[in-house]
Tab-separated table of C-alpha atoms and ligand atoms in Angstrom:
chain	number	residue	atom	x	y	z
A	1	MET	CA	0.141	-0.012	0.118
A	2	ASN	CA	1.230	3.620	-0.627
A	3	THR	CA	2.484	4.932	2.606
A	4	MET	CA	1.807	8.523	1.436
A	5	LEU	CA	-1.950	7.907	1.303
A	6	THR	CA	-1.941	6.420	4.528
A	7	ARG	CA	-0.082	8.681	6.286
A	8	LYS	CA	-2.077	10.259	9.419
A	9	VAL	CA	-2.403	14.047	9.902
A	10	PRO	CA	-0.420	14.667	13.055
A	11	SER	CA	-2.981	15.397	15.896
A	12	LYS	CA	-0.980	18.549	17.013
A	13	ALA	CA	-0.783	19.963	13.458
A	14	GLU	CA	-1.245	23.639	14.686
A	15	ARG	CA	2.222	23.148	16.539
A	16	TYR	CA	3.808	23.089	12.818
A	17	PHE	CA	3.317	26.890	12.442
A	18	SER	CA	6.314	28.809	13.063
A	19	THR	CA	6.012	32.081	14.893
A	20	GLY	CA	7.932	34.763	16.763
A	21	VAL	CA	6.914	35.372	20.517
A	22	SER	CA	6.075	38.702	21.910
A	23	LEU	CA	5.951	40.159	25.442
A	24	ILE	CA	2.608	41.972	25.718
A	25	THR	CA	2.667	44.436	28.382
A	26	SER	CA	-0.327	45.887	29.955
A	27	ARG	CA	-1.631	47.712	33.128
A	28	GLY	CA	-4.574	47.489	35.376
A	29	ALA	CA	-5.983	47.209	38.917
A	30	LYS	CA	-3.256	44.772	39.862
A	31	GLY	CA	-0.651	47.277	38.429
A	32	PRO	CA	1.643	46.700	35.208
A	33	ASN	CA	1.735	43.012	33.738
A	34	VAL	CA	3.378	41.067	30.941
A	35	MET	CA	2.297	37.999	28.880
A	36	ALA	CA	3.583	35.860	26.187
A	37	ALA	CA	1.890	35.571	23.008
A	38	GLU	CA	2.828	34.054	19.552
A	39	TRP	CA	-0.272	35.148	17.946
A	40	VAL	CA	1.005	38.436	16.970
A	41	MET	CA	1.166	40.172	13.664
A	42	GLN	CA	1.272	43.477	11.853
A	43	ILE	CA	-1.891	43.753	9.677
A	44	SER	CA	-1.414	47.066	8.279
A	45	TYR	CA	1.337	49.461	6.934
A	46	ASN	CA	-0.510	52.766	6.984
A	47	PRO	CA	-1.602	52.998	9.573
A	48	VAL	CA	0.929	50.635	11.271
A	49	LEU	CA	-1.742	48.053	12.922
A	50	ILE	CA	-0.901	45.106	15.191
A	51	ALA	CA	-3.351	42.482	15.911
A	52	ILE	CA	-3.098	40.323	19.006
A	53	PHE	CA	-4.962	37.344	19.979
A	54	ILE	CA	-5.500	36.770	23.794
A	55	HIS	CA	-7.496	34.088	25.592
A	56	ASN	CA	-10.557	35.545	27.705
A	57	GLY	CA	-9.171	34.015	31.102
A	58	SER	CA	-5.941	36.338	31.042
A	59	GLN	CA	-5.198	39.137	33.166
A	60	THR	CA	-3.978	40.926	30.000
A	61	ILE	CA	-7.185	41.037	28.678
A	62	LYS	CA	-9.004	42.699	31.263
A	63	ASN	CA	-6.223	45.181	31.501
A	64	ILE	CA	-6.248	46.253	27.944
A	65	GLU	CA	-10.164	46.490	27.981
A	66	LYS	CA	-9.634	48.847	30.936
A	67	THR	CA	-6.557	51.352	29.709
A	68	LYS	CA	-7.307	50.705	25.854
A	69	GLU	CA	-3.605	50.295	25.462
A	70	PHE	CA	-0.749	47.638	25.480
A	71	GLY	CA	2.768	47.212	24.385
A	72	VAL	CA	4.255	44.703	21.819
A	73	ASN	CA	7.779	43.966	22.903
A	74	VAL	CA	9.011	41.397	20.238
A	75	ALA	CA	11.117	38.925	22.054
A	76	SER	CA	14.752	38.402	21.036
A	77	LYS	CA	16.678	34.995	21.163
A	78	ASP	CA	18.051	35.832	24.520
A	79	GLN	CA	14.737	36.239	26.346
A	80	THR	CA	13.568	32.751	26.637
A	81	THR	CA	13.579	32.860	30.528
A	82	GLU	CA	11.084	36.139	30.297
A	83	VAL	CA	9.023	34.406	27.795
A	84	ASN	CA	8.573	31.264	29.882
A	85	ILE	CA	7.606	33.387	32.980
A	86	ALA	CA	5.572	35.817	31.044
A	87	GLY	CA	3.621	32.673	29.424
A	88	GLY	CA	4.019	30.283	32.365
A	89	TYR	CA	2.221	32.485	35.079
A	90	SER	CA	-0.667	35.084	35.261
A	91	GLY	CA	-0.724	38.455	36.567
A	92	SER	CA	-3.598	37.167	38.875
A	93	GLU	CA	-1.126	34.803	40.466
A	94	ILE	CA	2.339	36.963	40.657
A	95	ASP	CA	3.534	40.291	39.822
A	96	LYS	CA	5.721	38.735	36.871
A	97	LEU	CA	7.436	42.048	36.119
A	98	LYS	CA	8.721	42.016	39.809
A	99	VAL	CA	10.388	38.645	39.575
A	100	LYS	CA	13.985	39.049	40.698
A	101	ASP	CA	16.614	39.875	38.098
A	102	ILE	CA	14.203	38.985	35.006
A	103	PHE	CA	12.717	41.770	33.089
A	104	GLN	CA	14.350	44.967	32.196
A	105	ILE	CA	11.492	47.622	32.165
A	106	THR	CA	11.865	50.739	30.392
A	107	ALA	CA	9.787	53.823	30.326
A	108	PRO	CA	7.385	54.179	27.125
A	109	LYS	CA	7.282	57.380	25.031
A	110	LYS	CA	3.457	57.736	23.930
A	111	ILE	CA	1.566	55.326	26.505
A	112	LYS	CA	1.463	54.695	30.125
A	113	THR	CA	2.219	51.116	29.933
A	114	PRO	CA	5.726	50.064	30.696
A	115	MET	CA	7.844	48.501	27.799
A	116	ILE	CA	10.417	45.760	27.907
A	117	SER	CA	14.108	46.415	26.672
A	118	GLY	CA	16.324	43.777	25.060
A	119	CYS	CA	13.538	43.144	22.330
A	120	THR	CA	13.945	43.326	18.572
A	121	VAL	CA	10.887	45.808	18.448
A	122	ASN	CA	9.084	47.964	20.751
A	123	ALA	CA	5.541	49.106	19.653
A	124	GLU	CA	3.300	51.185	21.685
A	125	CYS	CA	-0.212	50.463	20.767
A	126	LYS	CA	-3.618	52.175	21.287
A	127	LEU	CA	-6.626	49.732	21.067
A	128	ILE	CA	-8.879	50.317	18.206
A	129	ARG	CA	-10.838	47.126	17.687
A	130	LYS	CA	-11.686	44.264	19.661
A	131	GLU	CA	-13.572	41.118	18.380
A	132	LYS	CA	-13.892	37.555	19.887
A	133	THR	CA	-12.476	35.002	17.314
A	134	GLY	CA	-13.171	31.368	18.285
A	135	ASP	CA	-11.657	30.898	21.921
A	136	HIS	CA	-9.366	34.043	21.541
A	137	VAL	CA	-10.092	37.824	21.186
A	138	MET	CA	-8.408	39.770	18.539
A	139	MET	CA	-7.425	43.183	19.814
A	140	VAL	CA	-6.044	45.393	17.126
A	141	GLY	CA	-3.875	48.258	18.173
A	142	ARG	CA	-2.627	51.441	16.383
A	143	VAL	CA	0.943	51.952	16.689
A	144	VAL	CA	1.833	55.561	18.299
A	145	TYR	CA	5.491	54.739	18.711
A	146	ILE	CA	7.939	52.110	17.537
A	147	GLU	CA	11.435	51.522	17.592
A	148	HIS	CA	13.715	48.467	16.675
A	149	ASP	CA	17.010	47.153	17.499
A	150	ASP	CA	19.056	45.840	14.685
A	151	THR	CA	21.881	44.189	16.765
A	152	LYS	CA	19.055	41.770	18.356
A	153	ASN	CA	17.848	38.397	16.572
A	154	PRO	CA	14.317	37.362	16.839
A	155	LEU	CA	13.296	34.212	18.904
A	156	ILE	CA	11.544	31.756	16.665
A	157	TYR	CA	8.756	29.289	18.001
A	158	HIS	CA	8.143	26.150	16.415
A	159	LYS	CA	6.523	22.962	17.704
A	160	GLY	CA	6.615	24.257	21.087
A	161	ARG	CA	10.201	24.967	21.209
A	162	TYR	CA	12.429	28.050	20.647
A	163	PHE	CA	14.836	28.435	17.798
A	164	ASN	CA	17.464	30.950	16.559
A	165	LEU	CA	16.769	32.390	13.335
A	166	GLY	CA	18.920	30.419	10.730
A	167	SER	CA	21.063	31.565	7.818
A	168	THR	CA	19.605	33.319	4.764
A	169	ILE	CA	18.322	31.210	1.906
A	170	GLU	CA	19.928	32.005	-1.503
A	171	GLN	CA	17.053	32.324	-3.689
A	172	ASP	CA	16.795	29.882	-6.413
A	173	ARG	CA	17.873	31.811	-9.535
A	174	LYS	CA	19.614	30.616	-12.794
A	175	GLU	CA	22.694	32.556	-13.161
A	176	VAL	CA	23.112	33.708	-16.937
A	177	GLN	CA	26.469	35.307	-17.846
A	178	VAL	CA	25.596	37.768	-20.607
A	179	SER	CA	27.206	40.481	-22.732
A	180	LYS	CA	27.714	44.070	-21.355
A	181	GLU	CA	25.181	45.130	-24.000
A	182	THR	CA	22.581	42.635	-22.799
A	183	LEU	CA	23.073	43.573	-19.223
A	184	GLU	CA	22.723	47.363	-20.276
A	185	PHE	CA	19.506	46.808	-22.188
A	186	PHE	CA	17.813	44.974	-19.300
A	187	THR	CA	19.308	47.120	-16.443
A	188	ASN	CA	17.861	50.269	-18.307
A	189	LEU	CA	14.432	48.594	-18.719
A	190	ALA	CA	14.535	47.890	-15.034
A	191	GLN	CA	14.954	51.692	-14.149
A	192	GLY	CA	16.507	50.563	-10.676
A	193	LYS	CA	14.013	47.909	-9.945
A	194	PHE	CA	15.321	44.963	-7.954
A	195	VAL	CA	13.505	42.319	-10.136
A	196	LEU	CA	12.448	43.303	-13.474
A	197	LYS	CA	9.184	41.443	-14.398
A	198	CYS	CA	8.908	40.643	-18.062
A	199	THR	CA	6.299	38.471	-19.954
A	200	GLY	CA	7.205	37.208	-23.442
A	201	VAL	CA	6.186	34.383	-26.117
A	202	LEU	CA	8.364	31.825	-27.449
A	203	VAL	CA	7.796	30.653	-30.726
A	204	TRP	CA	9.938	28.029	-32.204
A	205	SER	CA	10.421	26.572	-35.767
A	206	THR	CA	12.482	23.383	-35.162
A	207	ASN	CA	15.531	24.829	-33.227
A	208	LYS	CA	15.233	28.410	-34.233
A	209	ILE	CA	13.350	30.990	-31.937
A	210	MET	CA	11.517	34.032	-33.280
A	211	VAL	CA	13.002	37.316	-32.078
A	212	THR	CA	12.408	40.912	-32.920
A	213	LYS	CA	14.127	44.073	-33.006
A	214	TRP	CA	13.421	46.925	-30.476
A	215	GLN	CA	12.918	49.886	-32.200
A	216	LYS	CA	15.338	52.305	-30.358
A	217	THR	CA	18.091	50.385	-29.509
A	218	ARG	CA	17.845	47.591	-32.314
A	219	PHE	CA	18.346	44.868	-29.685
A	220	GLU	CA	17.016	41.558	-30.505
A	221	THR	CA	14.950	39.809	-28.159
A	222	ILE	CA	11.666	37.404	-28.254
A	223	PRO	CA	8.578	39.651	-28.100
A	224	PHE	CA	7.916	40.570	-24.822
A	225	ILE	CA	6.221	43.309	-22.510
A	226	ILE	CA	6.607	44.727	-19.131
A	227	PRO	CA	3.248	44.110	-17.396
A	228	ARG	CA	1.858	46.572	-14.932
A	229	THR	CA	1.007	45.316	-11.415
A	230	GLY	CA	-2.206	43.518	-11.186
A	231	GLU	CA	-3.130	43.363	-14.732
A	232	ASN	CA	-3.409	39.725	-16.388
A	233	GLN	CA	-0.206	39.164	-18.107
A	234	ARG	CA	-1.337	36.872	-20.950
A	235	ASP	CA	-4.057	39.153	-21.765
A	236	ARG	CA	-1.831	42.188	-21.958
A	237	LEU	CA	0.636	40.289	-24.251
A	238	VAL	CA	-1.816	38.917	-26.638
A	239	LYS	CA	-2.974	42.632	-26.851
A	240	PHE	CA	0.413	43.758	-27.478
A	241	LEU	CA	1.087	41.173	-30.098
A	242	ASN	CA	-2.228	41.986	-32.021
A	243	LYS	CA	-1.509	45.613	-31.845
A	244	THR	CA	1.929	45.106	-33.110
A	245	GLY	CA	0.835	42.931	-36.142
A	246	PHE	CA	2.088	39.722	-34.691
A	247	ASP	CA	-0.030	36.819	-35.722
A	248	ILE	CA	0.577	34.329	-32.851
A	249	GLN	CA	-1.389	31.905	-31.217
A	250	VAL	CA	-0.516	32.117	-27.433
A	251	ASP	CA	-0.626	29.151	-25.053
A	252	SER	CA	-2.482	29.512	-21.908
A	253	GLU	CA	0.171	27.793	-19.615
A	254	PRO	CA	2.796	30.206	-17.929
A	255	ILE	CA	6.354	29.226	-17.850
A	256	MET	CA	8.568	30.748	-14.994
A	257	LYS	CA	11.947	31.602	-15.518
A	258	ARG	CA	13.904	33.452	-12.610
A	259	LEU	CA	17.182	34.737	-13.658
A	260	VAL	CA	20.185	36.610	-12.526
A	261	LEU	CA	21.958	38.312	-15.368
A	262	LYS	CA	25.794	38.979	-14.766
A	263	ASN	CA	28.517	40.879	-16.503
A	264	THR	CA	31.697	41.101	-14.317
A	265	ASN	CA	30.397	42.392	-10.916
A	266	LYS	CA	27.117	43.852	-12.232
A	267	ILE	CA	23.654	41.846	-11.969
A	268	GLN	CA	20.276	42.441	-12.714
A	269	ARG	CA	17.299	40.100	-11.489
A	270	ILE	CA	14.588	39.195	-14.077
A	271	ASN	CA	11.544	37.121	-13.558
A	272	PHE	CA	10.335	36.019	-17.131
A	273	VAL	CA	6.853	34.634	-17.325
A	274	LEU	CA	6.751	32.940	-20.892
A	275	PHE	CA	4.105	31.345	-23.039
A	276	ASN	CA	4.521	29.317	-25.965
A	277	GLY	CA	3.204	30.563	-29.318
A	278	LYS	CA	2.564	29.305	-32.663
A	279	ALA	CA	2.758	31.351	-35.810
A	280	GLU	CA	2.459	30.344	-39.385
A	281	LYS	CA	4.851	32.487	-41.006
A	282	LEU	CA	7.498	35.221	-40.002
A	283	MET	CA	6.051	38.692	-39.313
A	284	PRO	CA	7.511	41.795	-40.380
A	285	ASN	CA	10.623	43.017	-38.088
A	286	THR	CA	10.988	39.487	-37.065
A	287	THR	CA	13.653	36.813	-37.781
A	288	TRP	CA	14.369	33.226	-36.639
A	289	LYS	CA	17.458	33.006	-34.450
A	290	GLN	CA	19.539	29.657	-33.889
A	291	LYS	CA	19.582	29.026	-30.213
A	292	HIS	CA	22.778	30.785	-29.179
A	293	ARG	CA	24.342	32.884	-26.580
A	294	ASP	CA	21.751	35.442	-26.516
A	295	VAL	CA	20.046	35.550	-23.161
A	296	ILE	CA	16.546	34.884	-24.295
A	297	ALA	CA	17.539	31.731	-26.197
A	298	ARG	CA	19.438	30.542	-23.379
A	299	LEU	CA	16.450	30.678	-21.156
A	300	ILE	CA	14.985	27.454	-22.524
B	401	FMN	C1	5.316	30.673	23.884
B	401	FMN	C2	4.228	31.094	24.370
B	401	FMN	C3	3.113	31.691	23.399
B	401	FMN	C4	1.629	32.050	24.014
B	401	FMN	N1	1.062	32.574	23.024
B	401	FMN	C5	-0.174	33.154	23.529
B	401	FMN	C6	-1.052	33.902	22.792
B	401	FMN	O1	-0.745	34.139	21.388
B	401	FMN	N2	-2.342	33.995	22.933
B	401	FMN	C7	-2.632	33.809	24.179
B	401	FMN	O2	-3.842	33.993	24.851
B	401	FMN	N3	-1.825	33.140	25.207
B	401	FMN	C8	-0.771	32.887	24.559
B	401	FMN	N4	0.492	32.183	25.794
B	401	FMN	C9	0.003	31.814	27.022
B	401	FMN	C10	-0.211	33.126	27.869
B	401	FMN	O3	0.835	33.762	27.902
B	401	FMN	C11	-0.534	32.808	29.470
B	401	FMN	O4	-1.651	32.252	29.454
B	401	FMN	C12	-0.234	33.870	30.332
B	401	FMN	O5	-0.305	33.235	31.759
B	401	FMN	C13	-1.377	34.812	30.607
B	401	FMN	O6	-0.834	35.698	31.248
B	401	FMN	P1	-1.871	36.997	32.087
B	401	FMN	O7	-2.806	36.115	32.642
B	401	FMN	O8	-0.944	37.585	33.026
B	401	FMN	O9	-2.148	37.928	31.125
B	401	FMN	C14	1.585	31.642	25.208
B	401	FMN	C15	2.399	31.283	26.423
B	401	FMN	C16	3.691	30.751	25.728
B	401	FMN	C17	4.809	30.155	26.678
């Protein structure tokens, strides 16, 4: 029997999410308090909004309901003791912030709730929305003051354990050595963009590919466009081909090519979305090119 089909879904599948952990500060009748929360995330850039998801039995929720403010202190990898204490006891049980030699408290800038130092991010928030979601309550805070510490690394939480942030993953891009002229052509099109996004059509005749000359530079490439964000790339390509007088039937299946064009120490990243196309004959301004060192031909 195929073991893949009989494999059981792990009973604690929810533990397979990976998150950071924040120290949520608040204040109330019992004074200032701190709790650990992994369900914390930024949900808007402008205004900067942060949502936290807090269980009903906590002291934190009572505090935030009363004062309508809270602190989000994103824990660094050196703060597992702080997280364990903040997450292992309730403010109704002990005054966690006063536990000897554990929390380093700093004064807030724009709210009245104390903040924690040694974190990667400190955000002071004013409550703007509260909504029960399942067995937790979503509390959305508008950030009124935020700062970060570049020298600290975040604490990662996965399968109930704490981790360090690992090394950066090199992105999977095919490196293509190109001529100075080719690199210049694409860099000019990119106009400083980190990644240039292009959408083109591949028309083959045995082992030759259809290329066209760009009006200004006379540079030869497959017919392609630089699509606008959000628009359907195939529709735009087809419109362009029709307008230019290319009689090409464009396939519907996109082919993705992620490249880094290189010449000496200069590079340009390009994402090509390509569609296979069929044409009965050559159109004006096009030629068949043998698969050669040209960047487009080498994509495939
Ligand atoms: C790593 C970790 C993550 C946690 N994440 C959450 C969370 O996202 N939401 C929540 O309601 N409780 C979370 N908890 C549990 C609370 O921190 C815990 O119930 C705490 O005692 C509440 O404190 P309080 O009653 O002083 O507010 C987490 C605990 C740990 C250890």
